[in-house]
Short mmCIF file of C-alpha atoms in Angstrom, two decimals:
data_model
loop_
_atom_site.label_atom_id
_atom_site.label_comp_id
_atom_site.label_asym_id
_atom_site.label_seq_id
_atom_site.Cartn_x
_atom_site.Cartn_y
_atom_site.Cartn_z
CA UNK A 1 0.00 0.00 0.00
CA UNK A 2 1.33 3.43 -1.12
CA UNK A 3 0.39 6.84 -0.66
CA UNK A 4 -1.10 8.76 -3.97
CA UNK A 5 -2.37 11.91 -2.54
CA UNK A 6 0.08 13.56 -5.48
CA UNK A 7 -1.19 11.76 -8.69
CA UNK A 8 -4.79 12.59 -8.06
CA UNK A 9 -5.57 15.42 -10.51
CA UNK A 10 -8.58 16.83 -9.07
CA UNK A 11 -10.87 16.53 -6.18
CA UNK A 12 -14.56 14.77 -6.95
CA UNK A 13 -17.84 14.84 -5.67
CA UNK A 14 -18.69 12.91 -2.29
CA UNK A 15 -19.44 9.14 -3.32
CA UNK A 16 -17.06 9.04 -6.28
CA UNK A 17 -13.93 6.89 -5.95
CA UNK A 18 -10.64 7.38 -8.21
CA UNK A 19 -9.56 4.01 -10.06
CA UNK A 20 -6.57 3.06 -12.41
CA UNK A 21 -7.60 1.66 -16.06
CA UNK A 22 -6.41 -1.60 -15.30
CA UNK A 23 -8.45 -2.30 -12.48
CA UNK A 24 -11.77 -1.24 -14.05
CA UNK A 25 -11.00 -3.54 -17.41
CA UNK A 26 -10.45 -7.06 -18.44
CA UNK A 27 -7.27 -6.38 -19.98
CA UNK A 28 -5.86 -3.64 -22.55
CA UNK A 29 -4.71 -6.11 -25.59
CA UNK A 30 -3.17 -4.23 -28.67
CA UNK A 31 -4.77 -4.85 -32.70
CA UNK A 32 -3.71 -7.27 -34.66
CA UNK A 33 -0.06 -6.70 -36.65
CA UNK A 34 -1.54 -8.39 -39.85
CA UNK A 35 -2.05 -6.83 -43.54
CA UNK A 36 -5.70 -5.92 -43.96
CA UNK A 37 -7.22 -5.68 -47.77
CA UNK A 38 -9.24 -3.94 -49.54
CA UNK A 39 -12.23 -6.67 -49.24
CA UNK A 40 -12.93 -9.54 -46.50
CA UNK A 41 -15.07 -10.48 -44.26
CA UNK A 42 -15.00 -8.20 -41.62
CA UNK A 43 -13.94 -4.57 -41.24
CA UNK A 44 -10.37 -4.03 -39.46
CA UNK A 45 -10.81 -0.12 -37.58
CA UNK A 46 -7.44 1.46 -37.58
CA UNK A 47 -6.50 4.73 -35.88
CA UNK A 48 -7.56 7.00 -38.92
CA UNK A 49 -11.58 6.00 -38.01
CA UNK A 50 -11.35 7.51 -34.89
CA UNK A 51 -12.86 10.58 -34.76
CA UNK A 52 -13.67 12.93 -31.99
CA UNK A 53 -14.89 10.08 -29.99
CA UNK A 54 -17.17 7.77 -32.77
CA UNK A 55 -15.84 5.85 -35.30
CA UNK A 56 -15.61 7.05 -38.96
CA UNK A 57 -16.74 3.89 -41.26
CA UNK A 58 -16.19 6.15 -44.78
CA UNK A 59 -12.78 4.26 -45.59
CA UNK A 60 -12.16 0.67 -44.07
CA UNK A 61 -9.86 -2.04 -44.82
CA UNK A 62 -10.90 -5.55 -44.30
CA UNK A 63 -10.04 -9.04 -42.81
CA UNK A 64 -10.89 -12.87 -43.63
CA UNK A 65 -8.40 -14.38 -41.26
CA UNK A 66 -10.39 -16.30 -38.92
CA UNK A 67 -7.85 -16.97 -36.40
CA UNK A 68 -7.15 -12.52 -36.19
CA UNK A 69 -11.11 -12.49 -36.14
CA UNK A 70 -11.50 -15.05 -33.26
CA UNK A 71 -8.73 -12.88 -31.43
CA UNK A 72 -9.80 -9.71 -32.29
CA UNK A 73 -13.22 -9.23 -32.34
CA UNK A 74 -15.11 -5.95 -30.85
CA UNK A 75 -17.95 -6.84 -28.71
CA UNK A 76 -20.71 -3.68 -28.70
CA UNK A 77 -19.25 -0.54 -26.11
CA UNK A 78 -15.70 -1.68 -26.22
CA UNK A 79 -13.02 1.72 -26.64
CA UNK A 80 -10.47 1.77 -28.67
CA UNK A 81 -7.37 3.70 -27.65
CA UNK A 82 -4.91 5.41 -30.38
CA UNK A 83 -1.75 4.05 -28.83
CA UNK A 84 0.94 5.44 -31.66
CA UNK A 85 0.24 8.95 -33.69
CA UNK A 86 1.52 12.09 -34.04
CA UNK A 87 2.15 14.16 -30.86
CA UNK A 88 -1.32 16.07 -31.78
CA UNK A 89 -3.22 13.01 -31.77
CA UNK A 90 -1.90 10.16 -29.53
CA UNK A 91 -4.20 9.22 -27.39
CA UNK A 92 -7.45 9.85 -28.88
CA UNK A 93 -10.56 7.51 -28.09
CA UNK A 94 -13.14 6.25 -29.92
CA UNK A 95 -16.71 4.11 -28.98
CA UNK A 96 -17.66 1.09 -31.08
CA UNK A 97 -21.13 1.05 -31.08
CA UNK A 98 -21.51 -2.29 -32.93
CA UNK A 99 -21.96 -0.56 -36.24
CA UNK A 100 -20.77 -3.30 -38.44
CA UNK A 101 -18.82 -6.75 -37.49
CA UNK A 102 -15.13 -6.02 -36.58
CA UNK A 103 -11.79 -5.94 -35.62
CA UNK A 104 -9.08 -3.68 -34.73
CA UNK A 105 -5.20 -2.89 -35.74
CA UNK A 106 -2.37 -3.21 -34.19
CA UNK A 107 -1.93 0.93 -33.26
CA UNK A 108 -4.92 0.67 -30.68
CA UNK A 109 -5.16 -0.90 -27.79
CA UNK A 110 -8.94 -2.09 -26.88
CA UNK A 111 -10.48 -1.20 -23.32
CA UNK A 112 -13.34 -3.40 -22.12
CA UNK A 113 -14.23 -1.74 -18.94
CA UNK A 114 -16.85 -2.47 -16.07
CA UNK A 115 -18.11 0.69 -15.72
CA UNK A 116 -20.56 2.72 -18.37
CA UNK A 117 -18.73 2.61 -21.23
CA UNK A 118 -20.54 6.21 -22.83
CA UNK A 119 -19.06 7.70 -19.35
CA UNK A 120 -15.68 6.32 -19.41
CA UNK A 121 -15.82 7.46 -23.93
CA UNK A 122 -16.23 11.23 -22.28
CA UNK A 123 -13.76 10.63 -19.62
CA UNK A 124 -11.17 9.26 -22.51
CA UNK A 125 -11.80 12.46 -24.67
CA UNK A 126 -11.86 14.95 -21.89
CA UNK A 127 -8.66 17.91 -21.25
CA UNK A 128 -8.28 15.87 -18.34
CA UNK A 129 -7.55 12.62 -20.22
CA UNK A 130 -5.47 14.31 -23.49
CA UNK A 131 -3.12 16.22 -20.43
CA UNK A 132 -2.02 12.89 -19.09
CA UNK A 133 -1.30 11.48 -22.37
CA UNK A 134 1.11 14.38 -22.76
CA UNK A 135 2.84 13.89 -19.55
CA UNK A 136 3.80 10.15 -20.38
CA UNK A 137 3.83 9.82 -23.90
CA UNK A 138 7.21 8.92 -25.52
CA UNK A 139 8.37 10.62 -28.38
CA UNK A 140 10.41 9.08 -31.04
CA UNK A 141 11.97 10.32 -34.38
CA UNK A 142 8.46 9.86 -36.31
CA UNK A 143 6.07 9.11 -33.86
CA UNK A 144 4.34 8.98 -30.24
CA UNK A 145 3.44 5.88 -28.14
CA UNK A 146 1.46 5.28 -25.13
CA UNK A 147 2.24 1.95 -23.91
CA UNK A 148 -0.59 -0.19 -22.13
CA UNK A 149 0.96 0.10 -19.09
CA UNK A 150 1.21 3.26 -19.36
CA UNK A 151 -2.82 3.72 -20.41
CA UNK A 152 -3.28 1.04 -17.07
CA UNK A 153 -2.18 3.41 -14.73
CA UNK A 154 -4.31 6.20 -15.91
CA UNK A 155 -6.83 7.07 -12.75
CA UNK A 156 -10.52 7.29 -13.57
CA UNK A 157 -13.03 9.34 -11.58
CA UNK A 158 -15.75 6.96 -11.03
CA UNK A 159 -19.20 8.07 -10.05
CA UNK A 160 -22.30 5.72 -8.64
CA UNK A 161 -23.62 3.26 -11.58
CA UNK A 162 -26.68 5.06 -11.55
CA UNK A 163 -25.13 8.97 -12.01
CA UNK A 164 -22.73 6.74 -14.56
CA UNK A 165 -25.83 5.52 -16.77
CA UNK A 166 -27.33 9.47 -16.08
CA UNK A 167 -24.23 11.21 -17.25
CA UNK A 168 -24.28 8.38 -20.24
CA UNK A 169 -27.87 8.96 -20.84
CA UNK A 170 -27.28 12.74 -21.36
CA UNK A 171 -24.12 12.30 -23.53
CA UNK A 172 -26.23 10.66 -26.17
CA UNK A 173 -29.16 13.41 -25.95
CA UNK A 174 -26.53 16.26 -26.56
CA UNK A 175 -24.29 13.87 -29.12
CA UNK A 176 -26.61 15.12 -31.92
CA UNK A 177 -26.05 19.38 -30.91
CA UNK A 178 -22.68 18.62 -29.84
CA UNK A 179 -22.10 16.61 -33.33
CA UNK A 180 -23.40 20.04 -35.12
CA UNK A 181 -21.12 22.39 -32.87
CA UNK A 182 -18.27 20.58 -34.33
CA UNK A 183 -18.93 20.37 -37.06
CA UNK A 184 -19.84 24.10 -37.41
CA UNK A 185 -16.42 24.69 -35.47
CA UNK A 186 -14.55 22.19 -38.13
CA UNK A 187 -16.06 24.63 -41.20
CA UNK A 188 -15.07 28.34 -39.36
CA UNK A 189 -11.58 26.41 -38.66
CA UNK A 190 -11.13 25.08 -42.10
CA UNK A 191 -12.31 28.73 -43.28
CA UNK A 192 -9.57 30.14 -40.79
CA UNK A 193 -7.02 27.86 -42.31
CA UNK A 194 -7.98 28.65 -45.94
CA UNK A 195 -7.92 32.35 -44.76
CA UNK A 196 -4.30 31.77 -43.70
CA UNK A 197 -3.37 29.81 -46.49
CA UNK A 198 -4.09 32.76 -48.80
CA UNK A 199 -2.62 35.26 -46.85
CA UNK A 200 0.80 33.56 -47.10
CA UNK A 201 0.10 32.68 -51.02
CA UNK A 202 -0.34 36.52 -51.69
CA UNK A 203 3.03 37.28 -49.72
CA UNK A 204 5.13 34.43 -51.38
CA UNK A 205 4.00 36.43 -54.86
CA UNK A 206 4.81 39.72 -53.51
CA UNK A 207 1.07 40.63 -53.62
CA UNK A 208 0.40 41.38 -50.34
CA UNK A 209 2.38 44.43 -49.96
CA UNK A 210 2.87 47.53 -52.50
CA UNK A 211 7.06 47.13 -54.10
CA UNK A 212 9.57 50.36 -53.54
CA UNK A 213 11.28 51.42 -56.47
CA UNK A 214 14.48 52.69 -53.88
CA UNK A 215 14.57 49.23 -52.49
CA UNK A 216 17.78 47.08 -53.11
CA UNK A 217 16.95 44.03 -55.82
CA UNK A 218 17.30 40.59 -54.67
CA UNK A 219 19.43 40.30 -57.72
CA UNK A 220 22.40 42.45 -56.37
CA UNK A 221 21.78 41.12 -52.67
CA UNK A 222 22.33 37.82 -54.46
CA UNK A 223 25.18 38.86 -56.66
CA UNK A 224 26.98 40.25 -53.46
CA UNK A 225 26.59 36.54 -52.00
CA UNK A 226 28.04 35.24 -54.66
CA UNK A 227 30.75 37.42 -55.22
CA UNK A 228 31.87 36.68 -51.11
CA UNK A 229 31.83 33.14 -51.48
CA UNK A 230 34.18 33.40 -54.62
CA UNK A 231 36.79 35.16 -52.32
CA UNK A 232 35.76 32.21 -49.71
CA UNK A 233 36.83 29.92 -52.03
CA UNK A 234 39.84 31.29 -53.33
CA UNK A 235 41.00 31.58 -50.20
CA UNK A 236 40.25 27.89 -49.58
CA UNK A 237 37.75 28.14 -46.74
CA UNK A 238 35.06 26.67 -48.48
CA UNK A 239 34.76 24.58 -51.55
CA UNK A 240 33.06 24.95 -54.95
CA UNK A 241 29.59 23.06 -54.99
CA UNK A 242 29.81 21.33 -58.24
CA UNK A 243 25.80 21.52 -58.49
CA UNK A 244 25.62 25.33 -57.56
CA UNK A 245 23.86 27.32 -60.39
CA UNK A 246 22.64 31.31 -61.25
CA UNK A 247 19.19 31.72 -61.69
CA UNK A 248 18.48 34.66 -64.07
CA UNK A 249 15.35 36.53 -65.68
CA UNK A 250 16.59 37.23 -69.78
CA UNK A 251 14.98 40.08 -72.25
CA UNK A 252 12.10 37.70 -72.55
CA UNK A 253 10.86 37.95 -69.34
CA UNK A 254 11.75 34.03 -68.99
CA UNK A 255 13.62 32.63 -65.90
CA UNK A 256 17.09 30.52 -66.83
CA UNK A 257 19.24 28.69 -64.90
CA UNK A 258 23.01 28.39 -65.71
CA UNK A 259 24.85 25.15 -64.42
CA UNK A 260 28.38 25.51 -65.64
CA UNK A 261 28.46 26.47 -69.20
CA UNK A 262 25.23 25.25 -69.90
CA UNK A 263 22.05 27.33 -69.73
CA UNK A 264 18.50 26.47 -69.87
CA UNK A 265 14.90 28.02 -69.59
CA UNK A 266 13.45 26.58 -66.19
CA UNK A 267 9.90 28.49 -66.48
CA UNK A 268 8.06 25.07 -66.10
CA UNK A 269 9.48 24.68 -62.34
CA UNK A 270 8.34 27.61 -61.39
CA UNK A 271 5.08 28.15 -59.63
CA UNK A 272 4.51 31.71 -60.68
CA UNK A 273 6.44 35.24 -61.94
CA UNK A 274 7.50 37.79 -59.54
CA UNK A 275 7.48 41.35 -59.05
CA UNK A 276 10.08 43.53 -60.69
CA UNK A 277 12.14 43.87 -57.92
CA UNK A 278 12.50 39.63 -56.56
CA UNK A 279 14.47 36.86 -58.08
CA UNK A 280 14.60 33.15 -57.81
CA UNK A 281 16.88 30.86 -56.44
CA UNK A 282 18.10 27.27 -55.25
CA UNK A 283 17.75 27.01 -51.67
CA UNK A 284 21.22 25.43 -52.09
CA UNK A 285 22.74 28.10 -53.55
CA UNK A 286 22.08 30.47 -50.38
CA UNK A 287 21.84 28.32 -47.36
CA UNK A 288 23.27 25.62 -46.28
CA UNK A 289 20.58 22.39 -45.74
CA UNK A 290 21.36 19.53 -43.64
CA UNK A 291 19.71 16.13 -41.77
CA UNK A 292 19.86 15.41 -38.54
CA UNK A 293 21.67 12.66 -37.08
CA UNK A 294 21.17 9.37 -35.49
CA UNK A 295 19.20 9.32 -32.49
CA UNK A 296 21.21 8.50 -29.16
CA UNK A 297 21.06 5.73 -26.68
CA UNK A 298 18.72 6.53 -23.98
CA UNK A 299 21.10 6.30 -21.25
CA UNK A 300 22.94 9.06 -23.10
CA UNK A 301 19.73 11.74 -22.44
CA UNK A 302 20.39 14.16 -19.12
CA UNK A 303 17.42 16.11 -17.35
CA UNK A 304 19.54 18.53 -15.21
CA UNK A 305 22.89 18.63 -16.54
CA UNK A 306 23.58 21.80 -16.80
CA UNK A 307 26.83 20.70 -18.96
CA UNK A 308 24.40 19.19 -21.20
CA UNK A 309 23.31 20.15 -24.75
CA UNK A 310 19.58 20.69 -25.39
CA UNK A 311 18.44 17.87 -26.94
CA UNK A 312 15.90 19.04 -29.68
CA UNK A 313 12.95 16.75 -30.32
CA UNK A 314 9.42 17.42 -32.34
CA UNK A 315 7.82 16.59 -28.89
CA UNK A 316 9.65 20.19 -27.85
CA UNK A 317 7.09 21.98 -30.25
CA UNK A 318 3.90 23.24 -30.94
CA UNK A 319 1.57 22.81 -33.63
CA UNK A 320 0.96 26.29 -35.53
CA UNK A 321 3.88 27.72 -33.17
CA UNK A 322 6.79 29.18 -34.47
CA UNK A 323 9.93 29.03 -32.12
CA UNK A 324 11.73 26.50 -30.25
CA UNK A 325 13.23 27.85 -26.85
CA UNK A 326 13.75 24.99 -24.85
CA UNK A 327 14.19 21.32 -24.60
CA UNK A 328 12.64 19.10 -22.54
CA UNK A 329 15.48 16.96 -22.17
CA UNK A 330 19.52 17.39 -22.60
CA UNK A 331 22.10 15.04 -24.01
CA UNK A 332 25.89 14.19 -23.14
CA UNK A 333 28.81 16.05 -25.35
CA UNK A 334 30.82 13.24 -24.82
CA UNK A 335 30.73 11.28 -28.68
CA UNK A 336 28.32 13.55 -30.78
CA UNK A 337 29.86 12.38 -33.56
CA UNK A 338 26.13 10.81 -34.05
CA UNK A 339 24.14 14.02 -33.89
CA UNK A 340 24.21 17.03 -35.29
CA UNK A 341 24.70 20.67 -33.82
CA UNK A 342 22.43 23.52 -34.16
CA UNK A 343 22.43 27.30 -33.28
CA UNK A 344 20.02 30.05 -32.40
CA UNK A 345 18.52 31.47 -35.66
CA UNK A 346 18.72 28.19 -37.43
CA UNK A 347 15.44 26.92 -39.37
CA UNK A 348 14.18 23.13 -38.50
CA UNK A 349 11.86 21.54 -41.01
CA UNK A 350 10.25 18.41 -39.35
CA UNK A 351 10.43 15.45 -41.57
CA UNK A 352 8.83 12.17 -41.87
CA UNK A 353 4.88 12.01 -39.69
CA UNK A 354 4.72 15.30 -39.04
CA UNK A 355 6.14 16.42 -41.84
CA UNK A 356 7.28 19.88 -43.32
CA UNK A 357 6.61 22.02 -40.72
CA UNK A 358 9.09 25.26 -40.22
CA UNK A 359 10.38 26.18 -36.21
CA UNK A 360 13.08 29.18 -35.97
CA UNK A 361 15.48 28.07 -33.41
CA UNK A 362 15.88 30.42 -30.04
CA UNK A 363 18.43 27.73 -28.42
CA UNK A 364 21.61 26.25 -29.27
CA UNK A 365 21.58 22.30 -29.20
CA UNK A 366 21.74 19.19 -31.19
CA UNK A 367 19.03 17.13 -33.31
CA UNK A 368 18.53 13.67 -34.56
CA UNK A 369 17.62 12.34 -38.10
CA UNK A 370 13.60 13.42 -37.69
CA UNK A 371 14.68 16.96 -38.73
CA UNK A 372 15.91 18.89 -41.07
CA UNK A 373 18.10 22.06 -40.63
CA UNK A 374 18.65 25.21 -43.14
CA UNK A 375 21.39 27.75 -42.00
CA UNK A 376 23.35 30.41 -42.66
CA UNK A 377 20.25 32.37 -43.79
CA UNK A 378 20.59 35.38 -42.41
CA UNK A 379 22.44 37.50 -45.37
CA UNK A 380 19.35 36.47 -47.47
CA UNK A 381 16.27 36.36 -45.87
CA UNK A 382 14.73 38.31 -42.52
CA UNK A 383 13.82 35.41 -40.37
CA UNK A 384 10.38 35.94 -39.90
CA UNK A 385 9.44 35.87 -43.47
CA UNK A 386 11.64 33.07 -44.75
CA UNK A 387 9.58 31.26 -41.81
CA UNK A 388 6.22 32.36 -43.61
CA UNK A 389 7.57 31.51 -46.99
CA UNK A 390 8.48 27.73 -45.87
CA UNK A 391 4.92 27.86 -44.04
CA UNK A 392 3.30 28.77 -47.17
CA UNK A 393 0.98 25.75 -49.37
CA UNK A 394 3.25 26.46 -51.90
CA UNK A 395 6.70 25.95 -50.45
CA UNK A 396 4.81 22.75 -48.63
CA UNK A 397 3.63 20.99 -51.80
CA UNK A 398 6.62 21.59 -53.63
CA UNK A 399 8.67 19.80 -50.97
CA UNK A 400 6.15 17.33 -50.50
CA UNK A 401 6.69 16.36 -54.27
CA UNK A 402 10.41 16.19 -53.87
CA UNK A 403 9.90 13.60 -50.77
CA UNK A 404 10.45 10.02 -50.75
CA UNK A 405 8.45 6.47 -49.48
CA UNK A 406 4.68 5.50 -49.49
CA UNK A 407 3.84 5.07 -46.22
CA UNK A 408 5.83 7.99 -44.31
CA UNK A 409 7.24 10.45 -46.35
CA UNK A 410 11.11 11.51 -46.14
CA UNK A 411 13.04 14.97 -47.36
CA UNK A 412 16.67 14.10 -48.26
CA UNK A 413 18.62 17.35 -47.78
CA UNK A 414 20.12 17.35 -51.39
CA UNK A 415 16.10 17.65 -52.69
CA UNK A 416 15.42 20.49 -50.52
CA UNK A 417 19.09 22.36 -51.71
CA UNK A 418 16.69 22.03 -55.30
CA UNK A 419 14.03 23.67 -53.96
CA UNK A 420 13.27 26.86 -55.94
CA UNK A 421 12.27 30.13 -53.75
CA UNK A 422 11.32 33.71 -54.54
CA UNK A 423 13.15 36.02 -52.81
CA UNK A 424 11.82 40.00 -52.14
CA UNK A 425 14.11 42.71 -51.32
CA UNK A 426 15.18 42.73 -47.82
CA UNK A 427 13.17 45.96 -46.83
CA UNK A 428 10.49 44.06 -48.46
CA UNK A 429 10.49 41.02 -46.51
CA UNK A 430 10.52 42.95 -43.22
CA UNK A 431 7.25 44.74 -44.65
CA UNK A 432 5.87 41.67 -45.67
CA UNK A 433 6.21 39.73 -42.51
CA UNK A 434 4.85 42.18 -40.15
CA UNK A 435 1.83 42.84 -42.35
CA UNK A 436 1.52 38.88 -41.73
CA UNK A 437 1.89 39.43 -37.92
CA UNK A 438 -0.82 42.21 -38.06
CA UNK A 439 -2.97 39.96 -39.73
CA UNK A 440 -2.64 36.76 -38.17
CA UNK A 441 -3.23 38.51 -34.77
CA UNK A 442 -6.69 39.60 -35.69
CA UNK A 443 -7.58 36.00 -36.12
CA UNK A 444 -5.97 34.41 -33.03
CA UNK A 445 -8.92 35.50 -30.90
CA UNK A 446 -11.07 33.03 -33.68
CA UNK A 447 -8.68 30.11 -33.46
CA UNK A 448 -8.88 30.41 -29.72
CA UNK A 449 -12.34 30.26 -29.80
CA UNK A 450 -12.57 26.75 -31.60
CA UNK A 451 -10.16 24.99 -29.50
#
């Protein structure tokens, strides 16, 4: 017997009792591990039909194995639990309500509890629930994972039976109104996101902002770059990238790309003309682009080493945020021959699940192979808008067509030196991006509002 007067979150009402998972369940088995098809005899749910607490049946795979059918089968009421996901979305619960005949995969674990199983659906989709998947969810180079053990130990507030099958009983008269308020809150956000999306489209096209004739060209801010990394090199500090090229618009208003001696018209890869004023060019040719390294051995992580390094993981950000300032853990220097450093002011693009998504670095530290890093940007771009031009649908779907594999998608560094940007004047970036800020603060109150 042990004290837990520290783990309980909250205080409940008189005759309600706090119990972990485990106790209140047969067991918490994961899915099955087996290939599904597009046709069987029963439907296999996987983590993508979970949705806000039901199960979406719009796109199934299905089974005929009867041995994974005998072993897997839903009974009416049981919850499934997304065990592995995104940081975002580990964790989220769903009801099977006996729909259709089924089983489920190997990402969710199934909980087959005692108690009301409506109750313990809003208990597993409250703040309460999502806060504790936070606190003990691991976070790996592409993914999350709550372990069953893990889910076991979560503690349940459990009311009488009979307030259990009340509190169910009015769940299911407000699932219909609270069905439409999401719903309604899933259009405004999806309008707020479109809203966004066409803010930054204008900017990346310099459309957003009117151009100043006095303003320096990119194309001289660009030939300046150039002409100090030729005295760079002939000084032998840096070496000649045999792929670097000059990106050029000729009398005919066409953009043309000069590798060597060789020159051709490159207007197809473009995905629109600029303002007089902007110019192209490789991403490559102006930054320097990099992948992470290996991840470490978990004996080499450090919580309150001061000697440490910050150890720089996607779990250390926030979705639609745009800095990094802290770690959650720290790693050895001893042997980071594995890893790779980073600085304040560096740009991380997160690669594989949650993929493509830009964070300006406020810390110095080191990263494994989930991330991407572009550097030395600083004689180029003003950091705040090369973060809204690499947050932009544009920049996104370009580097999502550059990526590699099926199932989770990969950016190799030497693709994203390819990338093609537009580049404003300086003066003009620093107009651009606040404009953005102005913006984008008018609508946070909105965004608040749906969460």
């Amino acid at each position: 017997m042990k004290c837990i007067e520290d783990e309980i979150p909250f205080e409940v009402p008189e005759g309600w009792a706090w119990a972990r998972m485990i106790s209140i369940s047969n067991d918490l088995p994961y899915g099955t591990a087996r290939k599904s098809t597009g046709f069987g005899n029963v439907a296999v749910i996987r983590m993508g039909n979970i949705q806000a607490g039901e199960i979406d049946y719009t796109d199934l795979v299905y089974s005929s194995d009867e041995e994974n059918i005998r072993k897997y089968w839903l009974n009416k009421d049981d919850l499934l639990f997304n065990r592995t996901n995104s940081a975002e979305l580990v964790g989220k619960t769903a009801i099977y309500r006996g729909n259709i005949p089924a089983i489920y995969a190997s990402y969710l674990i199934r909980i087959r509890s005692f108690i009301n199983a409506e109750y313990l659906n809003a208990v597993m989709n409250s703040g309460y629930a999502k806060d504790y998947c936070n606190s003990i969810r691991t976070d790996g180079v592409n993914q999350s994972n709550i372990n069953a053990q893990k889910l076991g130990n979560f503690l349940v507030p459990i009311p009488s039976k009979f307030e259990q099958e009340k509190i169910a009983t009015r769940i299911t008269q407000l699932l219909p109104a609270i069905l439409t308020i999401q719903m309604n809150k899933q259009a405004v956000n999806e309008l707020v996101n479109k809203t966004k999306s066409k803010i930054l489209d204008l900017a990346i096209r310099g459309q957003l902002v009117p151009q100043n004739p006095d303003d320096e060209p990119a194309s001289i801010l660009l030939e300046r770059i150039r002409s100090e990394k030729e005295k760079l090199i002939k000084q032998g500090k840096i070496k000649r990238d045999k792929k670097e090229s000059i990106i050029f618009r000729d009398d005919d208003n066409s953009y043309y790309e000069k590798i060597k001696n060789e020159v051709h018209c490159i207007d197809s890869e473009l995905p629109f003309k600029l303002p007089v004023g902007w110019a192209y060019e490789r991403l490559g040719n102006i930054c320097s682009v990099a992948r992470g390294g290996s991840p470490r051995p978990i004996e080499d992580y450090l919580t309150d080493d001061e000697n440490g390094l910050n150890w720089i993981k996607i779990s250390d950000t926030k979705q639609g945020g745009k800095y990094i300032f802290s770690t959650k853990e720290k790693i050895r220097r001893e042997g980071l021959s594995k890893t790779r450093l980073v600085k304040c002011g560096d740009f991380l693009l997160t690669n594989s699940m949650s993929f493509g998504r830009p964070y300006i670095l406020q810390t110095n530290g080191c990263i494994h192979d989930g991330w991407l890093v572009i550097g030395d940007t600083e004689s180029v771009f003003q950091q705040e808008f090369l973060y809204y031009l690499l947050s932009s649908t544009t920049m996104f779907n370009t580097l999502n067509s550059l990526a590699v594999g099926s199932t989770v998608k990969n950016l190799k560094s030497e693709s994203v030196k390819s990338l093609i940007v537009p580049i404003p004047p300086l003066q003009e970036q620093a107009a651009i991006a606040q404009y953005i800020e102005t913006i984008f603060d008018a609508i946070f109150p909105i965004e608040k509002s749906l969460k």
